[in-house]
CSV table of C-alpha atoms in Angstrom, one decimal:
chain,number,residue,atom,x,y,z
A,1,MET,CA,-4.7,-12.8,-12.9
A,2,LEU,CA,-2.2,-11.3,-11.2
A,3,GLU,CA,-1.8,-11.9,-7.4
A,4,THR,CA,0.1,-10.2,-4.7
A,5,GLY,CA,0.6,-9.7,-0.9
A,6,ASN,CA,2.1,-11.7,1.9
A,7,ASN,CA,-0.8,-14.5,1.7
A,8,PRO,CA,0.3,-17.2,3.8
A,9,ARG,CA,-0.6,-19.8,0.6
A,10,LEU,CA,1.6,-17.6,-1.5
A,11,PHE,CA,4.5,-17.0,1.1
A,12,PRO,CA,4.6,-19.9,3.6
A,13,GLY,CA,5.6,-18.4,7.2
A,14,ALA,CA,4.1,-15.0,6.6
A,15,PRO,CA,2.0,-13.3,9.6
A,16,GLU,CA,-1.4,-14.5,10.4
A,17,GLN,CA,-2.7,-10.9,10.0
A,18,TYR,CA,-2.1,-10.3,6.0
A,19,THR,CA,-3.3,-8.1,3.4
A,20,GLU,CA,-4.0,-9.7,0.0
A,21,SER,CA,-4.4,-8.0,-3.4
A,22,ILE,CA,-5.7,-9.2,-6.6
A,23,CYS,CA,-5.8,-7.2,-9.9
A,24,LEU,CA,-7.2,-8.6,-12.9
A,25,GLY,CA,-4.8,-7.4,-15.9
A,26,THR,CA,-4.4,-3.9,-15.9
A,27,ASP,CA,-8.3,-2.6,-15.8
A,28,GLY,CA,-8.1,-1.5,-12.2
A,29,PHE,CA,-10.0,-4.2,-10.6
A,30,CYS,CA,-8.6,-5.2,-7.3
A,31,PHE,CA,-9.4,-6.0,-4.0
A,32,THR,CA,-7.8,-6.0,-0.5
A,33,LEU,CA,-8.6,-8.5,2.3
A,34,PRO,CA,-7.5,-7.7,5.5
A,35,ASP,CA,-7.7,-11.5,7.2
A,36,GLY,CA,-8.9,-10.0,10.6
A,37,SER,CA,-12.2,-8.2,9.2
A,38,ARG,CA,-13.1,-10.7,6.5
A,39,ARG,CA,-14.1,-8.8,4.1
A,40,ILE,CA,-13.5,-8.5,0.2
A,41,ILE,CA,-13.4,-4.9,-1.3
A,42,LEU,CA,-13.7,-4.5,-5.0
A,43,HIS,CA,-13.4,-1.4,-6.9
A,44,SER,CA,-15.8,-0.8,-10.3
A,45,CYS,CA,-15.9,2.0,-12.6
A,46,SER,CA,-20.0,1.2,-12.9
A,47,VAL,CA,-21.4,2.3,-9.7
A,48,SER,CA,-24.8,3.2,-9.3
A,49,PRO,CA,-26.9,4.5,-5.9
A,50,ILE,CA,-30.3,3.4,-5.0
A,51,PRO,CA,-32.5,4.7,-2.1
A,52,LEU,CA,-33.3,1.7,-0.2
A,53,ASP,CA,-37.2,2.7,0.1
A,54,PHE,CA,-37.3,1.5,-3.8
A,55,PHE,CA,-34.6,-1.1,-3.9
A,56,THR,CA,-34.9,-5.1,-3.7
A,57,ASP,CA,-32.0,-7.3,-4.9
A,58,ASN,CA,-34.3,-8.9,-7.6
A,59,ASP,CA,-34.4,-5.2,-9.3
A,60,ALA,CA,-30.7,-5.1,-8.7
A,61,GLY,CA,-29.6,-6.1,-12.3
A,62,MET,CA,-32.5,-4.3,-13.9
A,63,LEU,CA,-31.7,-0.9,-12.0
A,64,HIS,CA,-28.4,-1.0,-12.9
A,65,HIS,CA,-28.4,-1.3,-16.2
A,66,THR,CA,-30.8,1.9,-16.7
A,67,VAL,CA,-27.6,3.5,-15.8
A,68,PHE,CA,-25.2,1.3,-17.5
A,69,PRO,CA,-25.5,-0.6,-20.4
A,70,ASP,CA,-25.5,-4.7,-20.0
A,71,SER,CA,-22.3,-6.2,-21.0
A,72,ASP,CA,-21.0,-9.7,-21.3
A,73,GLY,CA,-18.6,-10.8,-18.6
A,74,GLN,CA,-19.7,-8.6,-16.1
A,75,GLU,CA,-22.0,-9.0,-12.8
A,76,VAL,CA,-23.7,-6.8,-10.8
A,77,LEU,CA,-23.2,-6.6,-7.1
A,78,THR,CA,-25.3,-5.1,-4.5
A,79,ASP,CA,-23.9,-3.4,-1.0
A,80,THR,CA,-25.9,-1.5,1.4
A,81,VAL,CA,-24.8,2.1,3.2
A,82,THR,CA,-27.0,1.5,6.3
A,83,GLY,CA,-25.8,5.0,7.7
A,84,LEU,CA,-27.6,6.9,4.4
A,85,ARG,CA,-30.0,4.1,3.8
A,86,THR,CA,-28.8,3.5,0.3
A,87,ALA,CA,-28.1,0.4,-1.8
A,88,ILE,CA,-25.3,0.6,-4.2
A,89,THR,CA,-25.1,-1.7,-7.6
A,90,PHE,CA,-21.9,-1.8,-9.0
A,91,SER,CA,-20.3,-4.3,-11.8
A,92,VAL,CA,-17.3,-6.3,-11.6
A,93,PRO,CA,-15.8,-9.0,-14.3
A,94,SER,CA,-17.4,-12.3,-13.8
A,95,GLU,CA,-14.2,-14.2,-13.8
A,96,LEU,CA,-13.0,-12.2,-10.8
A,97,MET,CA,-16.2,-13.4,-9.1
A,98,GLU,CA,-15.8,-16.7,-9.9
A,99,ARG,CA,-12.5,-16.9,-8.5
A,100,ILE,CA,-13.4,-15.1,-5.5
A,101,ARG,CA,-16.5,-17.9,-4.9
A,102,ALA,CA,-14.0,-20.7,-5.0
A,103,GLU,CA,-11.4,-19.1,-3.1
A,104,TYR,CA,-13.2,-17.0,-0.6
A,105,ASN,CA,-16.9,-18.7,-0.7
A,106,GLY,CA,-18.9,-17.2,2.5
A,107,ILE,CA,-16.9,-13.7,2.7
A,108,PRO,CA,-19.0,-10.7,2.3
A,109,VAL,CA,-18.3,-8.6,-0.6
A,110,PHE,CA,-18.2,-4.6,-0.3
A,111,SER,CA,-17.9,-1.9,-2.9
A,112,SER,CA,-14.9,0.4,-2.4
A,113,TRP,CA,-17.0,2.9,-1.3
A,114,HIS,CA,-18.8,1.3,1.3
A,115,THR,CA,-16.3,2.2,4.1
A,116,ILE,CA,-16.0,5.4,2.8
A,117,LEU,CA,-19.6,6.7,2.6
A,118,GLU,CA,-20.2,5.2,6.2
A,119,GLU,CA,-17.4,7.5,7.4
A,120,MET,CA,-19.1,10.5,5.8
A,121,ALA,CA,-22.8,9.8,6.8
A,122,ALA,CA,-21.3,9.8,10.8
A,123,GLN,CA,-20.0,13.4,9.8
A,124,PRO,CA,-21.9,16.5,11.2
A,125,TYR,CA,-21.0,18.4,8.3
A,126,GLY,CA,-21.4,18.1,4.6
A,127,VAL,CA,-18.7,16.2,2.6
A,128,ILE,CA,-17.3,15.8,-0.9
A,129,HIS,CA,-14.9,13.1,-1.1
A,130,VAL,CA,-12.9,12.8,-4.5
A,131,SER,CA,-11.2,9.3,-5.0
A,132,PHE,CA,-8.4,8.9,-7.6
A,133,SER,CA,-7.3,5.9,-9.4
A,134,GLY,CA,-5.6,5.0,-12.4
A,135,SER,CA,-9.0,4.6,-14.2
A,136,GLY,CA,-10.2,8.1,-13.4
A,137,PHE,CA,-12.0,9.3,-10.2
A,138,GLY,CA,-15.3,9.0,-8.0
A,139,ILE,CA,-17.2,11.8,-6.3
A,140,ALA,CA,-19.6,11.6,-3.3
A,141,CYS,CA,-21.3,13.8,-1.4
A,142,THR,CA,-23.1,13.7,1.8
A,143,LYS,CA,-24.9,15.8,4.1
A,144,ASP,CA,-27.2,15.3,6.8
A,145,ARG,CA,-26.8,11.3,6.4
A,146,LYS,CA,-28.2,12.0,2.8
A,147,LEU,CA,-26.1,10.8,-0.2
A,148,LEU,CA,-26.7,13.6,-2.7
A,149,ALA,CA,-23.9,12.8,-5.2
A,150,LEU,CA,-22.1,9.4,-6.4
A,151,LYS,CA,-20.5,9.3,-9.7
A,152,GLN,CA,-17.5,7.4,-11.3
A,153,LEU,CA,-15.8,9.2,-14.2
A,154,THR,CA,-12.9,8.0,-16.3
A,155,SER,CA,-9.8,9.7,-17.5
A,156,PRO,CA,-10.7,13.5,-16.5
A,157,ASP,CA,-8.8,16.6,-17.2
A,158,SER,CA,-8.0,18.9,-14.4
A,159,TYR,CA,-10.5,22.0,-15.5
A,160,ARG,CA,-13.1,19.1,-15.9
A,161,LEU,CA,-12.7,17.7,-12.6
A,162,LEU,CA,-12.4,21.0,-10.5
A,163,TYR,CA,-15.7,22.0,-12.5
A,164,THR,CA,-17.4,18.8,-11.3
A,165,VAL,CA,-16.4,19.4,-7.7
A,166,LEU,CA,-17.5,23.1,-7.8
A,167,LYS,CA,-20.9,22.3,-9.0
A,168,ILE,CA,-21.5,19.6,-6.5
A,169,TRP,CA,-20.4,22.2,-4.0
A,170,ASN,CA,-22.6,24.8,-5.3
A,171,ASP,CA,-25.8,22.5,-5.7
A,172,ALA,CA,-25.6,21.0,-2.2
A,173,SER,CA,-25.4,25.0,-1.0
A,174,PHE,CA,-22.2,24.0,0.9
A,175,THR,CA,-20.0,26.3,2.6
A,176,SER,CA,-16.5,27.2,3.5
A,177,ALA,CA,-16.7,27.5,7.0
A,178,ALA,CA,-18.9,24.5,7.9
A,179,ASP,CA,-18.4,21.8,5.1
A,180,LYS,CA,-15.4,19.8,3.7
A,181,VAL,CA,-13.8,18.4,0.5
A,182,VAL,CA,-11.6,15.1,1.2
A,183,LEU,CA,-9.0,14.0,-1.7
A,184,SER,CA,-7.5,10.5,-1.5
A,185,GLY,CA,-5.2,9.2,-3.7
A,186,ILE,CA,-4.3,12.6,-5.0
A,187,GLY,CA,-0.9,11.6,-6.0
A,188,GLN,CA,-2.8,10.3,-9.1
A,189,VAL,CA,-3.2,13.5,-10.5
A,190,SER,CA,-0.2,14.8,-12.5
A,191,ASP,CA,-1.5,18.5,-12.8
A,192,GLY,CA,-0.6,20.1,-9.6
A,193,ASN,CA,-3.1,23.2,-10.8
A,194,PHE,CA,-6.2,21.2,-9.6
A,195,LEU,CA,-5.4,21.1,-6.1
A,196,ARG,CA,-4.0,25.0,-5.8
A,197,ASN,CA,-7.4,26.0,-7.6
A,198,LEU,CA,-9.4,24.2,-5.5
A,199,LYS,CA,-7.8,25.3,-2.3
A,200,SER,CA,-7.9,28.6,-3.9
A,201,MET,CA,-11.2,28.8,-4.5
A,202,LEU,CA,-12.7,27.0,-1.2
A,203,GLY,CA,-9.7,27.7,1.2
A,204,GLU,CA,-7.1,25.9,2.6
A,205,GLU,CA,-8.7,24.7,5.6
A,206,THR,CA,-11.5,23.5,3.6
A,207,VAL,CA,-9.5,21.1,1.3
A,208,CYS,CA,-8.1,17.8,3.1
A,209,VAL,CA,-5.7,15.5,1.4
């Protein structure tokens, strides 16, 4: 496991406010821990939303594996996005969770989508958020404090990505006059045609980078 950051445990004399990052090999699993907020953020390529009305912690693993196959060495976690009345199940390496429990026991663990979705829920307009990473991209769509879509896809080409965003936009009946597309981590996309085509179809003011 690789560990970086100005963690005082690793770098004596570092400031009390620090950010620590941990990566498990090259598979894209990582977390950042801002010391002040004391929360752990985990990225997962296997994310599934479940309405709170139909969710209990005891069913988390079973519900998650109806979408994603069960695999050895993975642990299913849950996260609640209260602004959308939605639970999120996501899987991460068991080895990583063992490390977290040993070194950061008691600190709450959240999906990397948690803060994004809470911010989206607070908006008075519809939002599609596209988050890019080295392992692919994730797309979430909200409107009127409802989660309309949440999916994680790997290694897309720019045309598949453009089609996916536009399909979600049309299915949600969004309009360029009222709603937004937000892109984060766009630097991960080497093909500039995606951003250019998206702005051409939805309008410069609609797409926020």
